[in-house]
Amino acid sequence: MDIEETPVLDNHLHLDPVNGRNVEAVEEFAEHGGTHLLVLNKPSWHLTEAAADESTFREVFDLTVGAVEDATEVLPGRAWPVLGVHPALVSRLVEDGHTPEEARDIMQTGLDVAAEYVTDGPALAIKSGRPHYDVDDAVWEASNEVMRHGFELAADGDFAIQLHTEGGEDFAEVARWAEERGLDRTQVVKHYSGGRLVGPTKSVLADKDELEIAIEEDEPFLMETDYIDDPDRPGAVLGPKTVPRRVRWLLESNHDEAVRTAHVETPGAVYGIDTEATLADRDGSGD
Ligand SMILES: [Zn+2]
């Protein structure tokens, strides 16, 4: 198979319409064969100086919704927003003088707003999680409560949730928390995952070694760059052309089935999206 014959989805990328490359990064993705994007909002403190409250979250989400509309115009497929609250916000709020419980409530409000953008608006899924660095017990517990609130929202609205968490391979307990709230574990997606994971669906960073492990594991998976679109940190993460380049490499290595898993079947199973039906005839476009 040739890259022109398959959808190519980056499951987790950020666009910054205020300070970043924004549409230019999407064009680079498309030029290399990319077709679909899930665009995550940047952490609220990157886009606005205002303190975190409901209107701040709306402001940040609206920026991402606008960036997604612009991205869709230059993609042969389309983009969707995934909106949520960065788990590190808890530390910023506590440093600002909030108790962990107050921080939890603010972050849960942000997730409520994100869920509204899925249920009544253009967003596809929400994002939550817990800090990837060491925190004290009260902050850890508050973070887990935020994440479990996210599971409740996703179960109620029947949509998926991406997680930003600490590293590791065993997230069976987290998957159990989701299922206790009525959310299927396949609709919980661990972003920035390695090739091996127990519990949620893995969104594997587009690294050759990790992709090879994911193929050996032979389970559903997604691919992502976590491109951050930050002009102050060029090269801090993988660039927007990385997923298409890795797809080319997989196809050259005769891993057609893995490409279909990551770019058609798993997106369909997790989010209910059809990356084939939403793909224009690329040969015919522009005629
Ligand atoms: Zn990210």
mmCIF file of N, CA and C in Angstrom, residues 168-221:
data_model
loop_
_atom_site.group_PDB
_atom_site.id
_atom_site.type_symbol
_atom_site.label_atom_id
_atom_site.label_comp_id
_atom_site.label_asym_id
_atom_site.label_seq_id
_atom_site.Cartn_x
_atom_site.Cartn_y
_atom_site.Cartn_z
ATOM 1 N N GLY A 168 4.778 4.889 32.450
ATOM 2 C CA GLY A 168 4.550 3.542 32.965
ATOM 3 C C GLY A 168 3.686 2.730 32.021
ATOM 4 N N GLU A 169 3.530 1.462 32.356
ATOM 5 C CA GLU A 169 2.799 0.548 31.473
ATOM 6 C C GLU A 169 1.539 -0.019 32.102
ATOM 7 N N ASP A 170 1.410 0.080 33.442
ATOM 8 C CA ASP A 170 0.263 -0.553 34.091
ATOM 9 C C ASP A 170 -0.738 0.495 34.575
ATOM 10 N N PHE A 171 -1.805 0.655 33.803
ATOM 11 C CA PHE A 171 -2.862 1.591 34.169
ATOM 12 C C PHE A 171 -4.190 0.846 34.336
ATOM 13 N N ALA A 172 -4.080 -0.398 34.839
ATOM 14 C CA ALA A 172 -5.264 -1.232 35.038
ATOM 15 C C ALA A 172 -6.209 -0.595 36.054
ATOM 16 N N GLU A 173 -5.640 0.017 37.116
ATOM 17 C CA GLU A 173 -6.499 0.630 38.139
ATOM 18 C C GLU A 173 -7.285 1.793 37.559
ATOM 19 N N VAL A 174 -6.608 2.595 36.736
ATOM 20 C CA VAL A 174 -7.264 3.748 36.106
ATOM 21 C C VAL A 174 -8.398 3.266 35.192
ATOM 22 N N ALA A 175 -8.130 2.214 34.428
ATOM 23 C CA ALA A 175 -9.162 1.662 33.542
ATOM 24 C C ALA A 175 -10.354 1.149 34.360
ATOM 25 N N ARG A 176 -10.048 0.583 35.518
ATOM 26 C CA ARG A 176 -11.124 0.097 36.397
ATOM 27 C C ARG A 176 -11.986 1.258 36.897
ATOM 28 N N TRP A 177 -11.331 2.362 37.273
ATOM 29 C CA TRP A 177 -12.088 3.545 37.722
ATOM 30 C C TRP A 177 -13.054 3.994 36.627
ATOM 31 N N ALA A 178 -12.595 3.954 35.391
ATOM 32 C CA ALA A 178 -13.466 4.360 34.271
ATOM 33 C C ALA A 178 -14.653 3.407 34.173
ATOM 34 N N GLU A 179 -14.369 2.108 34.233
ATOM 35 C CA GLU A 179 -15.441 1.127 34.056
ATOM 36 C C GLU A 179 -16.436 1.158 35.203
ATOM 37 N N GLU A 180 -15.953 1.470 36.419
ATOM 38 C CA GLU A 180 -16.868 1.599 37.559
ATOM 39 C C GLU A 180 -17.869 2.732 37.338
ATOM 40 N N ARG A 181 -17.498 3.681 36.478
ATOM 41 C CA ARG A 181 -18.390 4.814 36.201
ATOM 42 C C ARG A 181 -19.149 4.645 34.890
ATOM 43 N N GLY A 182 -19.018 3.454 34.305
ATOM 44 C CA GLY A 182 -19.811 3.158 33.106
ATOM 45 C C GLY A 182 -19.134 3.487 31.795
ATOM 46 N N LEU A 183 -17.839 3.776 31.857
ATOM 47 C CA LEU A 183 -17.102 4.119 30.639
ATOM 48 C C LEU A 183 -16.234 2.931 30.229
ATOM 49 N N ASP A 184 -16.388 2.492 28.997
ATOM 50 C CA ASP A 184 -15.576 1.382 28.506
ATOM 51 C C ASP A 184 -14.103 1.789 28.486
ATOM 52 N N ARG A 185 -13.218 0.879 28.877
ATOM 53 C CA ARG A 185 -11.795 1.223 28.949
ATOM 54 C C ARG A 185 -11.198 1.554 27.586
ATOM 55 N N THR A 186 -11.835 1.042 26.520
ATOM 56 C CA THR A 186 -11.310 1.383 25.192
ATOM 57 C C THR A 186 -11.513 2.857 24.869
ATOM 58 N N GLN A 187 -12.452 3.509 25.557
ATOM 59 C CA GLN A 187 -12.680 4.942 25.317
ATOM 60 C C GLN A 187 -11.804 5.831 26.182
ATOM 61 N N VAL A 188 -10.916 5.197 26.964
ATOM 62 C CA VAL A 188 -9.907 5.927 27.725
ATOM 63 C C VAL A 188 -8.594 5.792 26.947
ATOM 64 N N VAL A 189 -8.009 6.904 26.547
ATOM 65 C CA VAL A 189 -6.817 6.883 25.690
ATOM 66 C C VAL A 189 -5.645 7.479 26.454
ATOM 67 N N LYS A 190 -4.604 6.684 26.665
ATOM 68 C CA LYS A 190 -3.418 7.247 27.311
ATOM 69 C C LYS A 190 -2.533 7.889 26.259
ATOM 70 N N HIS A 191 -2.465 9.197 26.331
ATOM 71 C CA HIS A 191 -1.623 9.940 25.415
ATOM 72 C C HIS A 191 -0.159 9.807 25.853
ATOM 73 N N TYR A 192 0.764 9.935 24.887
ATOM 74 C CA TYR A 192 2.213 9.837 25.157
ATOM 75 C C TYR A 192 2.566 8.453 25.717
ATOM 76 N N SER A 193 1.973 7.425 25.134
ATOM 77 C CA SER A 193 2.206 6.064 25.614
ATOM 78 C C SER A 193 3.395 5.437 24.892
ATOM 79 N N GLY A 194 4.013 4.471 25.548
ATOM 80 C CA GLY A 194 4.954 3.591 24.872
ATOM 81 C C GLY A 194 4.165 2.519 24.126
ATOM 82 N N GLY A 195 4.876 1.577 23.556
ATOM 83 C CA GLY A 195 4.229 0.542 22.749
ATOM 84 C C GLY A 195 3.488 -0.519 23.550
ATOM 85 N N ARG A 196 3.752 -0.552 24.844
ATOM 86 C CA ARG A 196 3.140 -1.578 25.695
ATOM 87 C C ARG A 196 2.346 -0.884 26.778
ATOM 88 N N LEU A 197 1.071 -1.295 26.964
ATOM 89 C CA LEU A 197 0.232 -0.634 27.967
ATOM 90 C C LEU A 197 -0.872 -1.572 28.414
ATOM 91 N N VAL A 198 -1.130 -1.588 29.739
ATOM 92 C CA VAL A 198 -2.239 -2.362 30.295
ATOM 93 C C VAL A 198 -3.315 -1.392 30.756
ATOM 94 N N GLY A 199 -4.539 -1.581 30.300
ATOM 95 C CA GLY A 199 -5.667 -0.754 30.742
ATOM 96 C C GLY A 199 -6.310 -0.001 29.605
ATOM 97 N N PRO A 200 -5.956 1.287 29.453
ATOM 98 C CA PRO A 200 -6.585 2.099 28.408
ATOM 99 C C PRO A 200 -6.067 1.753 27.004
ATOM 100 N N THR A 201 -6.641 2.432 25.999
ATOM 101 C CA THR A 201 -6.107 2.377 24.640
ATOM 102 C C THR A 201 -4.848 3.238 24.596
ATOM 103 N N LYS A 202 -3.824 2.767 23.886
ATOM 104 C CA LYS A 202 -2.562 3.523 23.870
ATOM 105 C C LYS A 202 -2.459 4.418 22.637
ATOM 106 N N SER A 203 -2.035 5.650 22.879
ATOM 107 C CA SER A 203 -1.693 6.561 21.792
ATOM 108 C C SER A 203 -0.173 6.661 21.800
ATOM 109 N N VAL A 204 0.442 5.941 20.874
ATOM 110 C CA VAL A 204 1.892 5.726 20.920
ATOM 111 C C VAL A 204 2.620 6.894 20.275
ATOM 112 N N LEU A 205 3.589 7.428 21.011
ATOM 113 C CA LEU A 205 4.450 8.454 20.458
ATOM 114 C C LEU A 205 5.140 7.883 19.214
ATOM 115 N N ALA A 206 5.208 8.707 18.151
ATOM 116 C CA ALA A 206 5.669 8.195 16.848
ATOM 117 C C ALA A 206 7.182 7.975 16.827
ATOM 118 N N ASP A 207 7.612 7.050 17.651
ATOM 119 C CA ASP A 207 9.010 6.669 17.785
ATOM 120 C C ASP A 207 9.138 5.250 17.224
ATOM 121 N N LYS A 208 10.140 5.020 16.379
ATOM 122 C CA LYS A 208 10.223 3.729 15.683
ATOM 123 C C LYS A 208 10.251 2.541 16.648
ATOM 124 N N ASP A 209 11.061 2.634 17.707
ATOM 125 C CA ASP A 209 11.172 1.509 18.643
ATOM 126 C C ASP A 209 9.827 1.211 19.312
ATOM 127 N N GLU A 210 9.139 2.270 19.736
ATOM 128 C CA GLU A 210 7.850 2.069 20.419
ATOM 129 C C GLU A 210 6.798 1.532 19.455
ATOM 130 N N LEU A 211 6.839 1.989 18.207
ATOM 131 C CA LEU A 211 5.883 1.479 17.220
ATOM 132 C C LEU A 211 6.124 -0.006 16.947
ATOM 133 N N GLU A 212 7.389 -0.393 16.902
ATOM 134 C CA GLU A 212 7.685 -1.814 16.694
ATOM 135 C C GLU A 212 7.147 -2.659 17.842
ATOM 136 N N ILE A 213 7.262 -2.134 19.068
ATOM 137 C CA ILE A 213 6.709 -2.851 20.224
ATOM 138 C C ILE A 213 5.186 -2.939 20.103
ATOM 139 N N ALA A 214 4.557 -1.819 19.729
ATOM 140 C CA ALA A 214 3.089 -1.807 19.593
ATOM 141 C C ALA A 214 2.631 -2.848 18.565
ATOM 142 N N ILE A 215 3.384 -2.980 17.476
ATOM 143 C CA ILE A 215 3.012 -3.955 16.439
ATOM 144 C C ILE A 215 3.151 -5.380 16.973
ATOM 145 N N GLU A 216 4.219 -5.621 17.737
ATOM 146 C CA GLU A 216 4.388 -6.940 18.357
ATOM 147 C C GLU A 216 3.261 -7.250 19.329
ATOM 148 N N GLU A 217 2.837 -6.241 20.083
ATOM 149 C CA GLU A 217 1.761 -6.437 21.064
ATOM 150 C C GLU A 217 0.448 -6.783 20.384
ATOM 151 N N ASP A 218 0.280 -6.294 19.142
ATOM 152 C CA ASP A 218 -0.888 -6.657 18.338
ATOM 153 C C ASP A 218 -2.215 -6.303 19.010
ATOM 154 N N GLU A 219 -2.284 -5.093 19.572
ATOM 155 C CA GLU A 219 -3.523 -4.592 20.170
ATOM 156 C C GLU A 219 -3.880 -3.281 19.472
ATOM 157 N N PRO A 220 -5.118 -2.801 19.652
ATOM 158 C CA PRO A 220 -5.470 -1.499 19.072
ATOM 159 C C PRO A 220 -4.514 -0.407 19.566
ATOM 160 N N PHE A 221 -4.145 0.512 18.690
ATOM 161 C CA PHE A 221 -3.320 1.653 19.111
ATOM 162 C C PHE A 221 -3.524 2.822 18.160
#
